[in-house]
CSV table of C-alpha atoms and ligand atoms in Angstrom, one decimal:
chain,number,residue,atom,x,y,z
A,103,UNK,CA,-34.7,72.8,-31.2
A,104,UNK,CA,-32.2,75.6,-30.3
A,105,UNK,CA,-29.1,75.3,-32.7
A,106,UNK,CA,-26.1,74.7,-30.2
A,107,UNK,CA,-28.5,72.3,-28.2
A,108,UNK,CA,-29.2,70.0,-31.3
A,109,UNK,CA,-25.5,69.8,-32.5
A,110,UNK,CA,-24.7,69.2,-28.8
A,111,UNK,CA,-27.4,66.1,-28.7
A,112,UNK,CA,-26.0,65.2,-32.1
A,113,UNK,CA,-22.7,64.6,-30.8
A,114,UNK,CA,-23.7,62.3,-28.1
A,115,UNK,CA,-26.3,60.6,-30.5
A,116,UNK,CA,-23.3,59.7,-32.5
A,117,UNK,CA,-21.5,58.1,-29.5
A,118,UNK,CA,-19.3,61.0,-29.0
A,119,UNK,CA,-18.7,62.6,-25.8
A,120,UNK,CA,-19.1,66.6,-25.1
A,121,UNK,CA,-16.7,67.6,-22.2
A,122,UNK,CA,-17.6,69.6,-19.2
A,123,UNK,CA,-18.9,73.3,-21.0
A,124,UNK,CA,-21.0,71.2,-23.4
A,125,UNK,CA,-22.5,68.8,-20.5
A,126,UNK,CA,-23.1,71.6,-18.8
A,127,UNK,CA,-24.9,73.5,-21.5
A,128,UNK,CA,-27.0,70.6,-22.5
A,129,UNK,CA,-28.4,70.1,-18.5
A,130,UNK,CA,-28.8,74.0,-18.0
A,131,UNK,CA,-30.6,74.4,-21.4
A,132,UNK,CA,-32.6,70.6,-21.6
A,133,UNK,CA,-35.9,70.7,-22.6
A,134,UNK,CA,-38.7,67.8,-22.9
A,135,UNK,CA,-38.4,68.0,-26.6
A,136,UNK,CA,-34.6,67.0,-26.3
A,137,UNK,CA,-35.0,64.7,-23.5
A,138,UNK,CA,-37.5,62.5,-25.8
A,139,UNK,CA,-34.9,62.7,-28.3
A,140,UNK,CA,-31.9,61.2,-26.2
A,141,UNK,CA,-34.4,59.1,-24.5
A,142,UNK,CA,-35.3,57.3,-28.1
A,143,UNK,CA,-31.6,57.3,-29.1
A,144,UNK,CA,-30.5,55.3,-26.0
A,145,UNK,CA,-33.4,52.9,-25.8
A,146,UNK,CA,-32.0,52.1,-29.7
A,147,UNK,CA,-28.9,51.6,-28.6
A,148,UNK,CA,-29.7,49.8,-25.7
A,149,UNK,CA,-31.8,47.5,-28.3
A,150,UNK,CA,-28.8,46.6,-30.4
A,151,UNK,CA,-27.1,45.4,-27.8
A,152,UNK,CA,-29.5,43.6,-25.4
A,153,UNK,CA,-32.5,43.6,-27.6
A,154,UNK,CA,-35.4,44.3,-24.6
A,155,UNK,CA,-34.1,42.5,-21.8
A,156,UNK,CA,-34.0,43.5,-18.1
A,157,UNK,CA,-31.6,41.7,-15.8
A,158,UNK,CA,-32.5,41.3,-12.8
A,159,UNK,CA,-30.4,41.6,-9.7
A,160,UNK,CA,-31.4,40.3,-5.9
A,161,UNK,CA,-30.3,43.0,-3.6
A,162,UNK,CA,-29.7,41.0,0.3
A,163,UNK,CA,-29.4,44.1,2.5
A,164,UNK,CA,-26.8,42.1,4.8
A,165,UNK,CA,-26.4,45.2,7.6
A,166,UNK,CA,-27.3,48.2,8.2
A,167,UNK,CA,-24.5,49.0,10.5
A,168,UNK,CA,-22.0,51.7,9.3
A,169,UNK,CA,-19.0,53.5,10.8
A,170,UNK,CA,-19.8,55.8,8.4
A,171,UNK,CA,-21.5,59.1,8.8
A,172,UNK,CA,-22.7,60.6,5.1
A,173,UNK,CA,-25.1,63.6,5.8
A,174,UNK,CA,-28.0,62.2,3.1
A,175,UNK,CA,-28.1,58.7,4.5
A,176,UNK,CA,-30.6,57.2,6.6
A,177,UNK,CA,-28.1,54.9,8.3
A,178,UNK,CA,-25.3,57.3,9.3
A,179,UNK,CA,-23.5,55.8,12.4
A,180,UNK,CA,-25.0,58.9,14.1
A,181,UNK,CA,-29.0,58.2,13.3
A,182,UNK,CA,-29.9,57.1,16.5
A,183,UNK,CA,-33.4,56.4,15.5
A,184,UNK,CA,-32.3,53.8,13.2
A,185,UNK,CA,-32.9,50.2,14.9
A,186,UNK,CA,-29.9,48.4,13.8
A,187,UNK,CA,-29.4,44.5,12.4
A,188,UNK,CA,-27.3,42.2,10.8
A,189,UNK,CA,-27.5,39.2,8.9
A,190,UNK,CA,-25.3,36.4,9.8
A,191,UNK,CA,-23.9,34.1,6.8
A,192,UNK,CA,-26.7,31.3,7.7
A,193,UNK,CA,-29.3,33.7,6.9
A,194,UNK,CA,-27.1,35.4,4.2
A,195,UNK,CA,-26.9,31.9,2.4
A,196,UNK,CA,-31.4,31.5,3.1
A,197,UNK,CA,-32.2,34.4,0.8
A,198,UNK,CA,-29.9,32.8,-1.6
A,199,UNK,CA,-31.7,30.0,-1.5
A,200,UNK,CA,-34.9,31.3,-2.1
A,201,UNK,CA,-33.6,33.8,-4.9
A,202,UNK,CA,-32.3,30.7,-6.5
A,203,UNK,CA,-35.3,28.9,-6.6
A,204,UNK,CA,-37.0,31.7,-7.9
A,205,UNK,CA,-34.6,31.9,-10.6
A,206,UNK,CA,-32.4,34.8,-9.6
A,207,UNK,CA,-28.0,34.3,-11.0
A,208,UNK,CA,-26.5,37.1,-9.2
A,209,UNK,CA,-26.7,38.1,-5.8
A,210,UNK,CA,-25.4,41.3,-4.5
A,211,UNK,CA,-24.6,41.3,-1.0
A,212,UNK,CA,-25.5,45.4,0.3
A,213,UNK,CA,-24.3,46.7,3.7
A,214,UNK,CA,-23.2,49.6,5.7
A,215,UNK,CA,-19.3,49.0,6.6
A,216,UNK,CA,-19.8,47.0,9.4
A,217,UNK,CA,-16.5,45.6,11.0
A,218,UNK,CA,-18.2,42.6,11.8
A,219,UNK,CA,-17.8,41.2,8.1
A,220,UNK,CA,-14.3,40.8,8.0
A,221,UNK,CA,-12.0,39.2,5.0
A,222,UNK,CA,-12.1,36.1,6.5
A,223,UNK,CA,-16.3,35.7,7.0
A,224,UNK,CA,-16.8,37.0,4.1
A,225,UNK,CA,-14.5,35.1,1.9
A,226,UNK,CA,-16.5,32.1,3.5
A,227,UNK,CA,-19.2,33.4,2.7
A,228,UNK,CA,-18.6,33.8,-0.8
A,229,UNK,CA,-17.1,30.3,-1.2
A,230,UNK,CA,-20.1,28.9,-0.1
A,231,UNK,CA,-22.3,31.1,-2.7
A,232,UNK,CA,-20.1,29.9,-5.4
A,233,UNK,CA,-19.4,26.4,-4.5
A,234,UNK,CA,-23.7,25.7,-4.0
A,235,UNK,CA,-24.5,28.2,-7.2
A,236,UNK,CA,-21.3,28.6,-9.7
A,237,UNK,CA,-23.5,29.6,-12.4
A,238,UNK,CA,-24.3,32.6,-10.2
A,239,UNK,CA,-22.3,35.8,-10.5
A,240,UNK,CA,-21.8,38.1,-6.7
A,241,UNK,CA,-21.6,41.4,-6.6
A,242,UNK,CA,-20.2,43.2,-3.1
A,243,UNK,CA,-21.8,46.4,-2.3
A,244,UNK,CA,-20.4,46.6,1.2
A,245,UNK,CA,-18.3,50.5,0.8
A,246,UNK,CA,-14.5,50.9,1.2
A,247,UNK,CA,-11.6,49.1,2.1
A,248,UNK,CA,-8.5,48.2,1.8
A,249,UNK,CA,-6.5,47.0,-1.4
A,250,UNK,CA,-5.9,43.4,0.4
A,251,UNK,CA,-9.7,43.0,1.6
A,252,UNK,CA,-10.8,43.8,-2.2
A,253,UNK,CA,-8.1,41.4,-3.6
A,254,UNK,CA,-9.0,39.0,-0.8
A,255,UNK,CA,-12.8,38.8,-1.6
A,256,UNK,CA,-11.9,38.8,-5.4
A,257,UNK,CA,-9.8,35.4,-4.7
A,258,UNK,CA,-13.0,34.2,-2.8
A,259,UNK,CA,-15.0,34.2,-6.3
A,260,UNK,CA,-16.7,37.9,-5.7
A,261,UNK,CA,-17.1,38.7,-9.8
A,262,UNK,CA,-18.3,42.8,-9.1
A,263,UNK,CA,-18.3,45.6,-7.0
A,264,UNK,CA,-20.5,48.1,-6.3
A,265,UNK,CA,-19.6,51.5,-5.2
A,266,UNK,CA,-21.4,54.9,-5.9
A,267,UNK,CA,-18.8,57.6,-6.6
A,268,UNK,CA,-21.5,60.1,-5.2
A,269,UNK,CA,-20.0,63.5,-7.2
A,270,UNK,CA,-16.8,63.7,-9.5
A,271,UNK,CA,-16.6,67.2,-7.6
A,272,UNK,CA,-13.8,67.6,-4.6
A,273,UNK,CA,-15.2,69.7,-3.1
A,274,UNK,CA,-19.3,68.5,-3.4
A,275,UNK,CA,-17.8,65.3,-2.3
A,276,UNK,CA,-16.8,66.8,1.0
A,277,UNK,CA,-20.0,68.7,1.5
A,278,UNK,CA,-21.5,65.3,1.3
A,279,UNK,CA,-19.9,63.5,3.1
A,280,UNK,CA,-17.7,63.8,6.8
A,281,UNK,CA,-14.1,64.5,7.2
A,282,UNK,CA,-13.3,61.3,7.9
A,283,UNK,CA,-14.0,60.4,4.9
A,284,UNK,CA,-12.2,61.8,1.3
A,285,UNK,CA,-13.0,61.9,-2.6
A,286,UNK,CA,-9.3,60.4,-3.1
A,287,UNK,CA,-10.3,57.4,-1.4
A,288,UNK,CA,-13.1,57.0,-2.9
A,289,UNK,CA,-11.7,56.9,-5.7
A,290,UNK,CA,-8.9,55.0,-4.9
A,291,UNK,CA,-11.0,52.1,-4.0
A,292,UNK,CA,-12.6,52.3,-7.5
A,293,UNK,CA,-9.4,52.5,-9.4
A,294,UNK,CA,-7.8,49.3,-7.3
A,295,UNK,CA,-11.6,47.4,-8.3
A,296,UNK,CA,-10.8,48.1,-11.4
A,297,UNK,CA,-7.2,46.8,-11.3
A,298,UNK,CA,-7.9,43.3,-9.6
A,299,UNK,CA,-10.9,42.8,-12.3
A,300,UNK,CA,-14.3,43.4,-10.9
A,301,UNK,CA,-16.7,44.2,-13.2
A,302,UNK,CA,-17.1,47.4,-11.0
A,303,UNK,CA,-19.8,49.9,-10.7
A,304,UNK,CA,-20.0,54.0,-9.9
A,305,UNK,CA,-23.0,55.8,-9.6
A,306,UNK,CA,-24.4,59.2,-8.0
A,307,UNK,CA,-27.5,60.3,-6.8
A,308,UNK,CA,-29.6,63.0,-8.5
A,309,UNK,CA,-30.6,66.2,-6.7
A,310,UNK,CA,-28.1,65.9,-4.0
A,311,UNK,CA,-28.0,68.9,-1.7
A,312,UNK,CA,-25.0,71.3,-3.9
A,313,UNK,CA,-25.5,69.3,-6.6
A,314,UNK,CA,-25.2,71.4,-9.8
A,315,UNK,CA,-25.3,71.5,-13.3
A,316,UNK,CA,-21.3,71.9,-12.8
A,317,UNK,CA,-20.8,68.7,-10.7
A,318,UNK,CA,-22.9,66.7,-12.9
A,319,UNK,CA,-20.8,67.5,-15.8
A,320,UNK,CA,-18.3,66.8,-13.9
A,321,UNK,CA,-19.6,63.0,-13.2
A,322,UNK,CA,-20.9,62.7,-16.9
A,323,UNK,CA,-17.1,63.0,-17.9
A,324,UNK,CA,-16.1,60.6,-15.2
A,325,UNK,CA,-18.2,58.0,-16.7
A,326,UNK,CA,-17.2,58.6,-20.0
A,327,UNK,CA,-14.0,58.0,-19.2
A,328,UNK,CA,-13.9,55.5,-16.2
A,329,UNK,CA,-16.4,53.4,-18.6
A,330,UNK,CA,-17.8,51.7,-15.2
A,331,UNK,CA,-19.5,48.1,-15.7
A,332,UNK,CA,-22.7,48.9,-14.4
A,333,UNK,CA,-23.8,53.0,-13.3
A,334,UNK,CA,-26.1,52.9,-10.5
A,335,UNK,CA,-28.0,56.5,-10.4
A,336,UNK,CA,-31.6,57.7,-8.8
A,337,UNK,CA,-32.7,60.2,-7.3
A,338,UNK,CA,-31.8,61.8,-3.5
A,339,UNK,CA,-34.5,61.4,-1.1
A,340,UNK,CA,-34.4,62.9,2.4
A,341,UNK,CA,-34.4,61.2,5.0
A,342,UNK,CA,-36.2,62.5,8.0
A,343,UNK,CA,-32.9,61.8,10.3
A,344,UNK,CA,-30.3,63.5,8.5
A,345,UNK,CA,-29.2,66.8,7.7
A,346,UNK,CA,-30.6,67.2,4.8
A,347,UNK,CA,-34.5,66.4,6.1
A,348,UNK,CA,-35.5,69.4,4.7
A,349,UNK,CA,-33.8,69.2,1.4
A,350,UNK,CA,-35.8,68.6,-1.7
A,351,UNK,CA,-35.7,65.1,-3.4
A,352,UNK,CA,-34.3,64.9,-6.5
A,353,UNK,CA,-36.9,64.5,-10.0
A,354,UNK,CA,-37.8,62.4,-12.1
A,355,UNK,CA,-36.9,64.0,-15.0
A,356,UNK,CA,-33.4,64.7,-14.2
A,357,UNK,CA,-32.8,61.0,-13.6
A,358,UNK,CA,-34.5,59.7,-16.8
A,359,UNK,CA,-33.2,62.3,-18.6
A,360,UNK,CA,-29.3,61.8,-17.1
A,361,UNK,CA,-30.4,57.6,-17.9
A,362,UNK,CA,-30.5,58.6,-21.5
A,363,UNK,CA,-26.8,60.7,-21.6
A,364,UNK,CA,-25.3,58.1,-19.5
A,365,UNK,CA,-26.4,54.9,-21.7
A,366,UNK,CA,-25.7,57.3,-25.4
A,367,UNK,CA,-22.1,57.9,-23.2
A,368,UNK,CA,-21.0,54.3,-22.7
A,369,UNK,CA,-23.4,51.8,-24.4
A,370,UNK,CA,-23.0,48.8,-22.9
A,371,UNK,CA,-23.3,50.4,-19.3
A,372,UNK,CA,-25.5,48.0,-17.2
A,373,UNK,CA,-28.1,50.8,-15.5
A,374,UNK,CA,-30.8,50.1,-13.3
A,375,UNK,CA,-33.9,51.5,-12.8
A,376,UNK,CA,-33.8,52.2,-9.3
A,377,UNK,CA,-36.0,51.3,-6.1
A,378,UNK,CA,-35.4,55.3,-5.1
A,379,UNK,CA,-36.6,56.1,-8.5
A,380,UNK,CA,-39.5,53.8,-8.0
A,381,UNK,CA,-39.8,55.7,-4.8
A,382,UNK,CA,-40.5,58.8,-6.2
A,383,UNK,CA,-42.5,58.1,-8.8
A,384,UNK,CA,-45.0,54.8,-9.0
A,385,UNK,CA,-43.8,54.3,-12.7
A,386,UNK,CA,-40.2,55.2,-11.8
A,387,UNK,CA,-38.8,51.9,-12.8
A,388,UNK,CA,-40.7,51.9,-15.6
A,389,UNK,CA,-39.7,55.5,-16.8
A,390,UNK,CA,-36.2,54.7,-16.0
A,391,UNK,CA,-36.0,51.6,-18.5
A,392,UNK,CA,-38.0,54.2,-20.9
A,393,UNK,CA,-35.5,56.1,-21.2
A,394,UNK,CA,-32.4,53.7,-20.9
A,395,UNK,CA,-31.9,51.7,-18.1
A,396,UNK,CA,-31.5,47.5,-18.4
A,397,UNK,CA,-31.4,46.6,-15.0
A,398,UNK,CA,-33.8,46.3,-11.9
A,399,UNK,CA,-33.0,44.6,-8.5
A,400,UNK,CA,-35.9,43.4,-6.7
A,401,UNK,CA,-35.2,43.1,-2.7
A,402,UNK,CA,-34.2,39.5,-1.5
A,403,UNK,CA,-33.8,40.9,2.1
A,404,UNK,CA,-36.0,38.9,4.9
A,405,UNK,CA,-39.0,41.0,4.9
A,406,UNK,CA,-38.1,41.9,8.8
A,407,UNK,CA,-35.4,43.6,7.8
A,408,UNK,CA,-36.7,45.6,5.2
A,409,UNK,CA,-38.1,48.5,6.7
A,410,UNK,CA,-34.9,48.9,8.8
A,411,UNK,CA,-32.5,49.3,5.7
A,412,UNK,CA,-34.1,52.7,5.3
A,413,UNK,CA,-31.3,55.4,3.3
A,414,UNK,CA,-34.1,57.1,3.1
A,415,UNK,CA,-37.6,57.9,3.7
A,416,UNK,CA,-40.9,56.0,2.0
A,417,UNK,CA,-38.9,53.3,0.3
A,418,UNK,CA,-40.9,51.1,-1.6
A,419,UNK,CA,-41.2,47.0,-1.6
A,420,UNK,CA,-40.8,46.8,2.1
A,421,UNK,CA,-44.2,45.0,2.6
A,422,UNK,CA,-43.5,42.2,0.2
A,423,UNK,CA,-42.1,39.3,0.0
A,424,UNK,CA,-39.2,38.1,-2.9
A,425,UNK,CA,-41.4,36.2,-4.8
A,426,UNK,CA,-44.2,38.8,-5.2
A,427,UNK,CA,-41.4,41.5,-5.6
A,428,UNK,CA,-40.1,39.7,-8.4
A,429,UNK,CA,-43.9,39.0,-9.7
A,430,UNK,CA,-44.5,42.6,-9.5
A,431,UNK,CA,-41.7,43.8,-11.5
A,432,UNK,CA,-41.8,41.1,-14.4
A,433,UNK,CA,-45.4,42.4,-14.9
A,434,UNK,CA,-44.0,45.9,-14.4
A,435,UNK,CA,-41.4,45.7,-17.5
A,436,UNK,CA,-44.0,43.1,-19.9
A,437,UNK,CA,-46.7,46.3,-19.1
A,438,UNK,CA,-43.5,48.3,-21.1
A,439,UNK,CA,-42.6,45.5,-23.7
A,440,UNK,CA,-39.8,44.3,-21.7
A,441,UNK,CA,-38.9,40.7,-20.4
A,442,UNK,CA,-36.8,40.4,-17.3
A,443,UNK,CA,-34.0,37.5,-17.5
A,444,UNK,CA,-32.7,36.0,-14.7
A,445,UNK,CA,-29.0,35.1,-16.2
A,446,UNK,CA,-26.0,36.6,-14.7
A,447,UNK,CA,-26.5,39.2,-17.4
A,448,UNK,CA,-22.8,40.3,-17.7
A,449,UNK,CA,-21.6,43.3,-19.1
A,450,UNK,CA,-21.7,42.8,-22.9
A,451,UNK,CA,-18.8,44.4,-25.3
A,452,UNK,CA,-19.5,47.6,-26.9
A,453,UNK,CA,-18.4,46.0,-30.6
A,454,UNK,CA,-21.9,45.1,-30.5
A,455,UNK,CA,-23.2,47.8,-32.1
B,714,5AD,N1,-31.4,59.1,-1.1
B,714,5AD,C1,-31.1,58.4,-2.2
B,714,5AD,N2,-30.0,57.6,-2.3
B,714,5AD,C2,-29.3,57.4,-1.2
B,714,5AD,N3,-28.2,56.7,-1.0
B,714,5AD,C3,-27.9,56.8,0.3
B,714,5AD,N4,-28.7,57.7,0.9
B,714,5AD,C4,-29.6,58.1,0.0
B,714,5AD,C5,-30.7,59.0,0.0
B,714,5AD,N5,-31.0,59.7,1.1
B,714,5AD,C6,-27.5,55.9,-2.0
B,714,5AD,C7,-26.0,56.3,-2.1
B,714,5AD,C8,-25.3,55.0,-1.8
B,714,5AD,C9,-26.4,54.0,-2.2
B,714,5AD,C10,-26.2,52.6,-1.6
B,714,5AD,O1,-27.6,54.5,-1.8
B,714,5AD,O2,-25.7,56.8,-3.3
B,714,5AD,O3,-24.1,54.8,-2.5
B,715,FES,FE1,-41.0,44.9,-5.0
B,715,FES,FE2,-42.9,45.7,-6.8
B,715,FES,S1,-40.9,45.3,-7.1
B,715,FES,S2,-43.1,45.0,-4.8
């Protein structure tokens, strides 16, 4: 290997991070050769501290109604094509049920920002997942708001947060995304997560439209200093309504090999393999825990509902239902040498290692 490019991967073997010229340097100049190396060293490091377990998370798509209008997703308020439902907390509370039976401890409850879950529904909601499963853990994925409605929902019993950072660039952000919208309040929201004590997850997607070796230096460095709970990150898809229909999807290899940099960053990261990178790819999820990743999160959403959650085109697991979802991916990671557990899987301390 090229002499710059093996001190760089060096560095990050030996836990150290390489600021935005070296990121940059490493993405621009990466080669198979190297990305087998980083992809070795983070599957040991991910061995020493959760040996080869993959936790598994059941994703309830709750709505897919959203005020908001981000060019690259499927459900953008102005996707008229989109057929639009919601999930009341009776049918919420159902997939629950049958995620618990089948052994599932944390939910996360997924949704556009639909003003019809307010604090106060929600906060039932969540009462009544904690008070029928307290050994569960819930994770909200359900976008921005305000500092109250977070610290609300945290005094309900929500234990994480999900919320994709999208780009650690200003001004990718706002190519991204409408002007309603800003990178200070996106960040903002994570930073307040943060301070009422979610376990709180960022994450990008790889291959969005603008997206450069630049930006993603830019998000490696975010990471490695935000030191998020969990990292969710997979590859941009089109989707055929949105303005970026024509764009390319993002690869493969960029997300396994930016699933190996990210876990060598920040160790005890919890990083799934993701349904987009499943989507790609029919071994996605299975590359993606190849090269890193700890984490997959079969769909718990009614099967009627599936196909309308759509962020983008061709997603996968639509057609099946929980049970056979989670069938499908426990043979999926034993094919690898892996063993999916179903405990809340919490974020384990970095000492160790
Ligand atoms: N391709 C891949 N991922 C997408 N997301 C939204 N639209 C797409 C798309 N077209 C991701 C965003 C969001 C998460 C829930 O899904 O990163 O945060
Ligand atoms: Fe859903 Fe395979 S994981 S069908």
């Amino acid at each position: 290997m090229q002499e710059k490019l093996q001190a760089l991967a060096d560095s990050l073997i030996a836990g150290r991070s390489l600021g935005a010229e070296g990121f940059g340097y490493l993405l621009e100049n990466r080669t198979p050769q190297l990305a087998q190396a980083l992809a070795k060293a983070a599957v040991a490091v991910r061995q020493k501290i959760y040996g080869r377990a993959v936790y598994v998370r059941g994703l309830i798509e709750i709505s897919n109604i959203c005020k908001n209008d981000c060019l690259y997703c499927g459900i953008r308020a102005s996707n008229k094509n989109c057929q639009r439902y919601r999930l009341g907390p009776e049918e919420i509370l159902a997939c629950a049920d049958e995620g618990y039976r089948l052994g599932f401890r944390t939910f996360v409850l997924q949704g556009g920002e639909d003003a019809y879950y307010t604090d106060e529904l929600l906060a039932g909601l969540i009462g009544a997942l904690k008070g029928k499963y307290p050994d569960c853990a819930v994770t909200l994925s359900l976008g921005e708001r305000s500092y109250e409605s977070y610290k609300a929902l945290k005094g309900a019993g929500a234990d994480r947060y999900l919320l994709r950072h999208e780009t650690a660039d200003k001004a990718h952000y706002e190519s991204l995304h409408p002007p309603a919208m800003s990178f200070e309040n996106r960040m903002r929201c994570l930073r307040e997560l943060r301070g009422l004590g979610y376990q709180v997850g960022c994450g990008f997607m790889v291959g969005s439209p603008g997206q450069t070796a630049q930006t993603l230096a830019k998000d490696l460095q975010f990471i490695a200093e935000f030191k998020p709970d969990m990292c969710g990150i997979g590859p941009f898809v089109p989707h055929a309504d949105t303005v970026f229909a024509k764009e390319p999807a993002g690869t493969v290899e960029l997300t396994c090999f930016l699933l190996s940099v990210i876990r060598l960053l920040h160790p005890p990261v919890l990083l799934p393999a993701t349904t987009a990178l499943g989507t790609i790819h029919p071994e996605g999820r299975e590359m993606g825990i190849l090269s890193g990743a700890n984490v997959v999160m079969p769909n718990l959403s009614p099967v009627s509902v599936r196909e309308k959650y759509a962020l983008y085109d061709n997603k996968i697991c639509t057609g099946e239902e929980s049970a056979q979802c989670k069938d499908c991916l426990s043979r999926r990671m034993r094919s690898i040498g892996y063993e999916i557990v179903t405990d809340r899987g919490d974020v384990k301390a970095g000492e160790a290692l």
